[in-house]
PDB file of C-alpha atoms and ligand atoms in Angstrom:
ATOM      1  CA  UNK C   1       0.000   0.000   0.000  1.00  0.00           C
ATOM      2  CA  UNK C   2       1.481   3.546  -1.281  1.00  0.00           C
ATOM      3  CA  UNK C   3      -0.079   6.803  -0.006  1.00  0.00           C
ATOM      4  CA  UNK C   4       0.750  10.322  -0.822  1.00  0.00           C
ATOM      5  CA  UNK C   5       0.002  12.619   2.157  1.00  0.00           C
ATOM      6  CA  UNK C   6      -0.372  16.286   0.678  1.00  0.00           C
ATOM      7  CA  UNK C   7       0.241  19.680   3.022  1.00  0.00           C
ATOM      8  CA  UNK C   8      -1.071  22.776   1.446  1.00  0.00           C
ATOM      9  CA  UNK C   9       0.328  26.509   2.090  1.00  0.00           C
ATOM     10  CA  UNK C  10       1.308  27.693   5.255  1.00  0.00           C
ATOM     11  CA  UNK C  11       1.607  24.282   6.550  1.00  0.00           C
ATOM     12  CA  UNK C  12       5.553  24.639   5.934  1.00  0.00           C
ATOM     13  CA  UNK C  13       5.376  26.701   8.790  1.00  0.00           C
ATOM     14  CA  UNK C  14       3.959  24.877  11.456  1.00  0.00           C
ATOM     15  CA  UNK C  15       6.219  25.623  14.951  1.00  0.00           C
ATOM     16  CA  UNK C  16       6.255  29.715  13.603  1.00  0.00           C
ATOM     17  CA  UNK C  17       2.434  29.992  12.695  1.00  0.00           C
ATOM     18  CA  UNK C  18      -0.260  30.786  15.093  1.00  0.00           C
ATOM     19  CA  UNK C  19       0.953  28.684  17.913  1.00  0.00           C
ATOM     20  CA  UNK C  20      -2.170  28.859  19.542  1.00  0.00           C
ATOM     21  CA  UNK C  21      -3.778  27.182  17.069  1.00  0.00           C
ATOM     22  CA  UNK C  22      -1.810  24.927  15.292  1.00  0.00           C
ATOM     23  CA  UNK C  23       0.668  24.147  18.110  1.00  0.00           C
ATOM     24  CA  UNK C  24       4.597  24.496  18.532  1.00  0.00           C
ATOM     25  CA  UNK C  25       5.340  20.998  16.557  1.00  0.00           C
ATOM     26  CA  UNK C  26       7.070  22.048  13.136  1.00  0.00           C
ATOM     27  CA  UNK C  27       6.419  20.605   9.512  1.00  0.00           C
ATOM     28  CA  UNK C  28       9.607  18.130  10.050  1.00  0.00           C
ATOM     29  CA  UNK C  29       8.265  16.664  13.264  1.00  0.00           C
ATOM     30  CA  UNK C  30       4.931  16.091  11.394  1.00  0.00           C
ATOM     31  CA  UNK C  31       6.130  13.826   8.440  1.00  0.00           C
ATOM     32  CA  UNK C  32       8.472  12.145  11.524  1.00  0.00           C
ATOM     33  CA  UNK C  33       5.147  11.605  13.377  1.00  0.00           C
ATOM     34  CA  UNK C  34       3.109  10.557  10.088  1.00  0.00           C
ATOM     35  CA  UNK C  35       6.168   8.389   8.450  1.00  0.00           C
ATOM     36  CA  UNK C  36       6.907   6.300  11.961  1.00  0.00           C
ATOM     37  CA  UNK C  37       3.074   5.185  11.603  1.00  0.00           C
ATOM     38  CA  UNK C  38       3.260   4.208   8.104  1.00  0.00           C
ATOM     39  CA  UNK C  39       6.464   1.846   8.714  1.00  0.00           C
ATOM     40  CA  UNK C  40       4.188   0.410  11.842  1.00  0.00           C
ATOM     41  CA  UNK C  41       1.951  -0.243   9.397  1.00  0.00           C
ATOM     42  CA  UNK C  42       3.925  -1.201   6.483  1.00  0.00           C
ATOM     43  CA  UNK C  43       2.575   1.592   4.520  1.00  0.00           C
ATOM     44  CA  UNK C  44       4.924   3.323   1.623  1.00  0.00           C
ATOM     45  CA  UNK C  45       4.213   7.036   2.212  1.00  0.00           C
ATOM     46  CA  UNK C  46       5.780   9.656   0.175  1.00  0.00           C
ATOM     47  CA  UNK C  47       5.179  13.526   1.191  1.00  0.00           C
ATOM     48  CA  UNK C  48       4.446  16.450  -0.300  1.00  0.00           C
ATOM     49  CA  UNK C  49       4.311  20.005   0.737  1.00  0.00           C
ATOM     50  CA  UNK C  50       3.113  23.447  -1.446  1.00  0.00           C
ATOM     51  CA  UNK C  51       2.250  26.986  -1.017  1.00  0.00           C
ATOM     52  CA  UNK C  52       0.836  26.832  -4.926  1.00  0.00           C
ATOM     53  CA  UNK C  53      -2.789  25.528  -5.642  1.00  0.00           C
ATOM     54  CA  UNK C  54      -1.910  24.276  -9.336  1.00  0.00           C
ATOM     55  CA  UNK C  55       1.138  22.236  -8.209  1.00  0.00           C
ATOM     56  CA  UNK C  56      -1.213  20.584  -5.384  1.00  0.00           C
ATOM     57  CA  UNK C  57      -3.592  19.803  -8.481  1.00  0.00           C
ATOM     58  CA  UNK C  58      -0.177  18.505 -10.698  1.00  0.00           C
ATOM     59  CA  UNK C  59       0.909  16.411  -7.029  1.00  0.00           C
ATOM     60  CA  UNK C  60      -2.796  14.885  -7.037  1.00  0.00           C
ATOM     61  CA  UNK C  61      -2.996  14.393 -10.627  1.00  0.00           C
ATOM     62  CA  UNK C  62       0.344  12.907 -10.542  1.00  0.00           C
ATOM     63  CA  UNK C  63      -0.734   9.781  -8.028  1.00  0.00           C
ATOM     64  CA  UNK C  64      -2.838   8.371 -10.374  1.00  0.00           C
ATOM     65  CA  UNK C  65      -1.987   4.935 -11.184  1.00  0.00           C
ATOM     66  CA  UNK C  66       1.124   5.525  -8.596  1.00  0.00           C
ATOM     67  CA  UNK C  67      -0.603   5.850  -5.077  1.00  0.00           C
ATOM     68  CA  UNK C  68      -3.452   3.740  -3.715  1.00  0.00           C
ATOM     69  CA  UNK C  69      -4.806   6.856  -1.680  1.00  0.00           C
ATOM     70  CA  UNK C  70      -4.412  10.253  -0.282  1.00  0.00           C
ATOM     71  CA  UNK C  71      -4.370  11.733   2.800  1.00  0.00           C
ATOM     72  CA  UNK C  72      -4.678  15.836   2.072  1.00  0.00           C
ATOM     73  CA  UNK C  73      -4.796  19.188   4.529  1.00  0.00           C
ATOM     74  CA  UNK C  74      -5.313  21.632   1.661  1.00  0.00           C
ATOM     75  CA  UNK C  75      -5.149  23.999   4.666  1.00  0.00           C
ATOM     76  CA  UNK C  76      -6.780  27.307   3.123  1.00  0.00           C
ATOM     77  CA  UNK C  77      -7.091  26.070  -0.126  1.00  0.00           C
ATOM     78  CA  UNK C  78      -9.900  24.044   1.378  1.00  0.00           C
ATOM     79  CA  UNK C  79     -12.516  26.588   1.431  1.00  0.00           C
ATOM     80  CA  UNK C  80     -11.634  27.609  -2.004  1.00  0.00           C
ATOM     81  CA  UNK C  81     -10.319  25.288  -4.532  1.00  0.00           C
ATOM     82  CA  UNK C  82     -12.380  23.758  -6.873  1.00  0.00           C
ATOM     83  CA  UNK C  83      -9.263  22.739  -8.998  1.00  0.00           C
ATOM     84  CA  UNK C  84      -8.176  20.558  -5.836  1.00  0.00           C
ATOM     85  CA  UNK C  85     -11.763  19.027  -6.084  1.00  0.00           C
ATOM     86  CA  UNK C  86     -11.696  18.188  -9.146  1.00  0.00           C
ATOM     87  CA  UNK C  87      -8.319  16.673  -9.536  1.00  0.00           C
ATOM     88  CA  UNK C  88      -9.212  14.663  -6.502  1.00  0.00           C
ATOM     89  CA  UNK C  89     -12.446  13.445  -8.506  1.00  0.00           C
ATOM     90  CA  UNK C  90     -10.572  13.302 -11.578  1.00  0.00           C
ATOM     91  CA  UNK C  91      -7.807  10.410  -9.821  1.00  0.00           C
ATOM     92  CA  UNK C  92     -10.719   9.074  -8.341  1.00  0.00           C
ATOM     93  CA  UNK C  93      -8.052   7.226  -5.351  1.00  0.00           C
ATOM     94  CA  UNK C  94      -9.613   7.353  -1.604  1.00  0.00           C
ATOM     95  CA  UNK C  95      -8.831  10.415  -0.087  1.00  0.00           C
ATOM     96  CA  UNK C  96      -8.519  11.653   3.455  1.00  0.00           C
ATOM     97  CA  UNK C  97      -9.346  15.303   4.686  1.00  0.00           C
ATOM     98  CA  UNK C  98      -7.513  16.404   7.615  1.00  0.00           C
ATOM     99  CA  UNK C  99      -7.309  19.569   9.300  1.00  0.00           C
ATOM    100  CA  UNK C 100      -4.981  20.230  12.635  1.00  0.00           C
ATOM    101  CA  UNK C 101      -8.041  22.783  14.032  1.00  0.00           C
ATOM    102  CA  UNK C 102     -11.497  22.062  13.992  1.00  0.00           C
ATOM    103  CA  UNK C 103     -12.430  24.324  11.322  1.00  0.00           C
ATOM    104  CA  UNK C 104     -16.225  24.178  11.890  1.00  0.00           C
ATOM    105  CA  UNK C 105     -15.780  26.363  15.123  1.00  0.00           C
ATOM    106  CA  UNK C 106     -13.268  28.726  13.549  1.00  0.00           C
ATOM    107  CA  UNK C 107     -14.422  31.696  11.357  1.00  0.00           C
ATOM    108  CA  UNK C 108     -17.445  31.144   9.436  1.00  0.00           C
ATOM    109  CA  UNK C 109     -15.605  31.325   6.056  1.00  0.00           C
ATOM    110  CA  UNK C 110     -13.512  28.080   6.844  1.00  0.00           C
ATOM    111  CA  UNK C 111     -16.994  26.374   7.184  1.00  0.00           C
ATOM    112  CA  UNK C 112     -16.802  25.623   3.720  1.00  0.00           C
ATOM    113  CA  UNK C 113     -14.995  22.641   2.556  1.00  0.00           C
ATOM    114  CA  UNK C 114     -14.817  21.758  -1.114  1.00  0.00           C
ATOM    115  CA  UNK C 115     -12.925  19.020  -0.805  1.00  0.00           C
ATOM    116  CA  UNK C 116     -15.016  17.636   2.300  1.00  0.00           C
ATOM    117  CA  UNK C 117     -17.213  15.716  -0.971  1.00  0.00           C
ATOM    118  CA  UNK C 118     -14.282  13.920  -2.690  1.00  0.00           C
ATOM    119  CA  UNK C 119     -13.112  12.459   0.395  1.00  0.00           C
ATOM    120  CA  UNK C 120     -13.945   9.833   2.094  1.00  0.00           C
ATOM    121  CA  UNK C 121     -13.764  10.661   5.314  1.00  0.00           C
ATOM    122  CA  UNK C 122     -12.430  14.257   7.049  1.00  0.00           C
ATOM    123  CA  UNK C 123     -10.423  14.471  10.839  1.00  0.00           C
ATOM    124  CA  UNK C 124     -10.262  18.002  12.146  1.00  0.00           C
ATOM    125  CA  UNK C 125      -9.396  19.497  15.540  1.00  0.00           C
ATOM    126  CA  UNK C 126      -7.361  16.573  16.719  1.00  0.00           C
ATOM    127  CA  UNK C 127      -3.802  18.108  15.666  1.00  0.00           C
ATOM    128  CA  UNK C 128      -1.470  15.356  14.478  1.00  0.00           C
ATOM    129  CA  UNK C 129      -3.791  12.814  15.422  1.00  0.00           C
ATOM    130  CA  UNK C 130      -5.632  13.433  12.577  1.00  0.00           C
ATOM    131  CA  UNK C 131      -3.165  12.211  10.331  1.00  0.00           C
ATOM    132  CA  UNK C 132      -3.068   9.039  11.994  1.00  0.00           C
ATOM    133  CA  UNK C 133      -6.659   8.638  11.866  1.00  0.00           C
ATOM    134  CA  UNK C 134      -6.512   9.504   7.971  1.00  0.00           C
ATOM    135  CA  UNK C 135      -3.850   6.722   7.313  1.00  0.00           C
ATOM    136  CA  UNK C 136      -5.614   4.068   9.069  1.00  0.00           C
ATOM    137  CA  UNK C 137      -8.886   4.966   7.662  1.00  0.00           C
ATOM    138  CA  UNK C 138      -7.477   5.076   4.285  1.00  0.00           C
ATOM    139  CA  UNK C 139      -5.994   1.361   5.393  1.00  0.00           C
ATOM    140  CA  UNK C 140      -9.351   0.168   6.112  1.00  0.00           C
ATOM    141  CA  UNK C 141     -11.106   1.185   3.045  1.00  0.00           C
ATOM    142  CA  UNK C 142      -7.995  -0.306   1.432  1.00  0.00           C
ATOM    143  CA  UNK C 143      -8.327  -3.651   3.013  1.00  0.00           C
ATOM    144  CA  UNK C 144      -4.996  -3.766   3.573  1.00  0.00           C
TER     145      UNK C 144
HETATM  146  C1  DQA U   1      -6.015  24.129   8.366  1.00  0.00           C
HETATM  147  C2  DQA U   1      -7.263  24.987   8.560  1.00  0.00           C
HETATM  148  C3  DQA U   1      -7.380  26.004   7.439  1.00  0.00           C
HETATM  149  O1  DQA U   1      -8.552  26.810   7.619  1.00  0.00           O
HETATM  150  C4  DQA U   1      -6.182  26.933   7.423  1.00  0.00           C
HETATM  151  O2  DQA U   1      -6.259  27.822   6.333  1.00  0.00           O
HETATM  152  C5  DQA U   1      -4.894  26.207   7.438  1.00  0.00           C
HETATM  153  C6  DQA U   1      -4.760  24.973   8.215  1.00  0.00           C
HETATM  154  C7  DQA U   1      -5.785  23.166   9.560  1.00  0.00           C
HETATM  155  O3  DQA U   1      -4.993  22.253   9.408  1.00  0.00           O
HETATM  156  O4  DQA U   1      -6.365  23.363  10.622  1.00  0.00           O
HETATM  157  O5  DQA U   1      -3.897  26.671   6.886  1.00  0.00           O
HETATM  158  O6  DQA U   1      -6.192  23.323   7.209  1.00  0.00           O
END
């Protein structure tokens, strides 16, 4: 089982941003946190990280046929990207939403997630936890 785990903007600067929020763990200690439960598991993971909505559409569009499933925090991009929908339809792989902050009882405009209906499940609010959550659901629906 291969998955690609995608970060979206801002995200590169976890530890610096909004501690408050999204806690004092950096970007580094996330893919250390995410990569030790995928060799638990046995899972390939490969990572990838952008500040630039197209290139999140080229990473998606580029795990077709290569990945057996995403796990994605499109971080803002979530409450605006219809290109990121629709390159996660067009791959049509399982996908897993994940946000570090439970965007439902932030500001009303991160409400709104596109991607929320090309996934197949979404985590938010439990920090890195999520990500775990997201890999083993994706395992499950994998049956592997
Ligand atoms: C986020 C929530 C988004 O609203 C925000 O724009 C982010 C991070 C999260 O992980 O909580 O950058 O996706």
């Amino acid at each position: 089982m291969r998955i690609l785990v995608i970060n979206g903007p801002n995200l590169n600067m976890l530890g610096i941003r909004e501690k408050g929020i999204y806690g004092s763990e950096t970007y580094d200690d996330l893919i250390r946190f995410i990569s030790d439960i995928c060799d638990e598991l046995k899972i390939e993971a490969e990572f990838f990280q952008s500040n630039h909505e197209g290139s999140i559409v080229d990473a998606i569009q580029s795990a077709y046929g290569r990945f057996d499933g995403i796990v994605i925090n499109p971080a803002a991009y979530t409450h605006t990207s219809i290109a990121i929908l629709d390159a996660l339809k067009a791959v049509s792989l399982p996908a897993v939403e994940v946000h570090l902050s439970d965007i439902y009882k932030r500001e009303e405009f991160r409400h709104i997630s596109y991607v929320a209906s090309a996934c197949i499940k979404s985590f938010y609010g439990l920090g890195f936890e999520g990500y775990r959550l997201a890999v083993l659901a994706l395992k499950e629906h994998l049956g592997k």
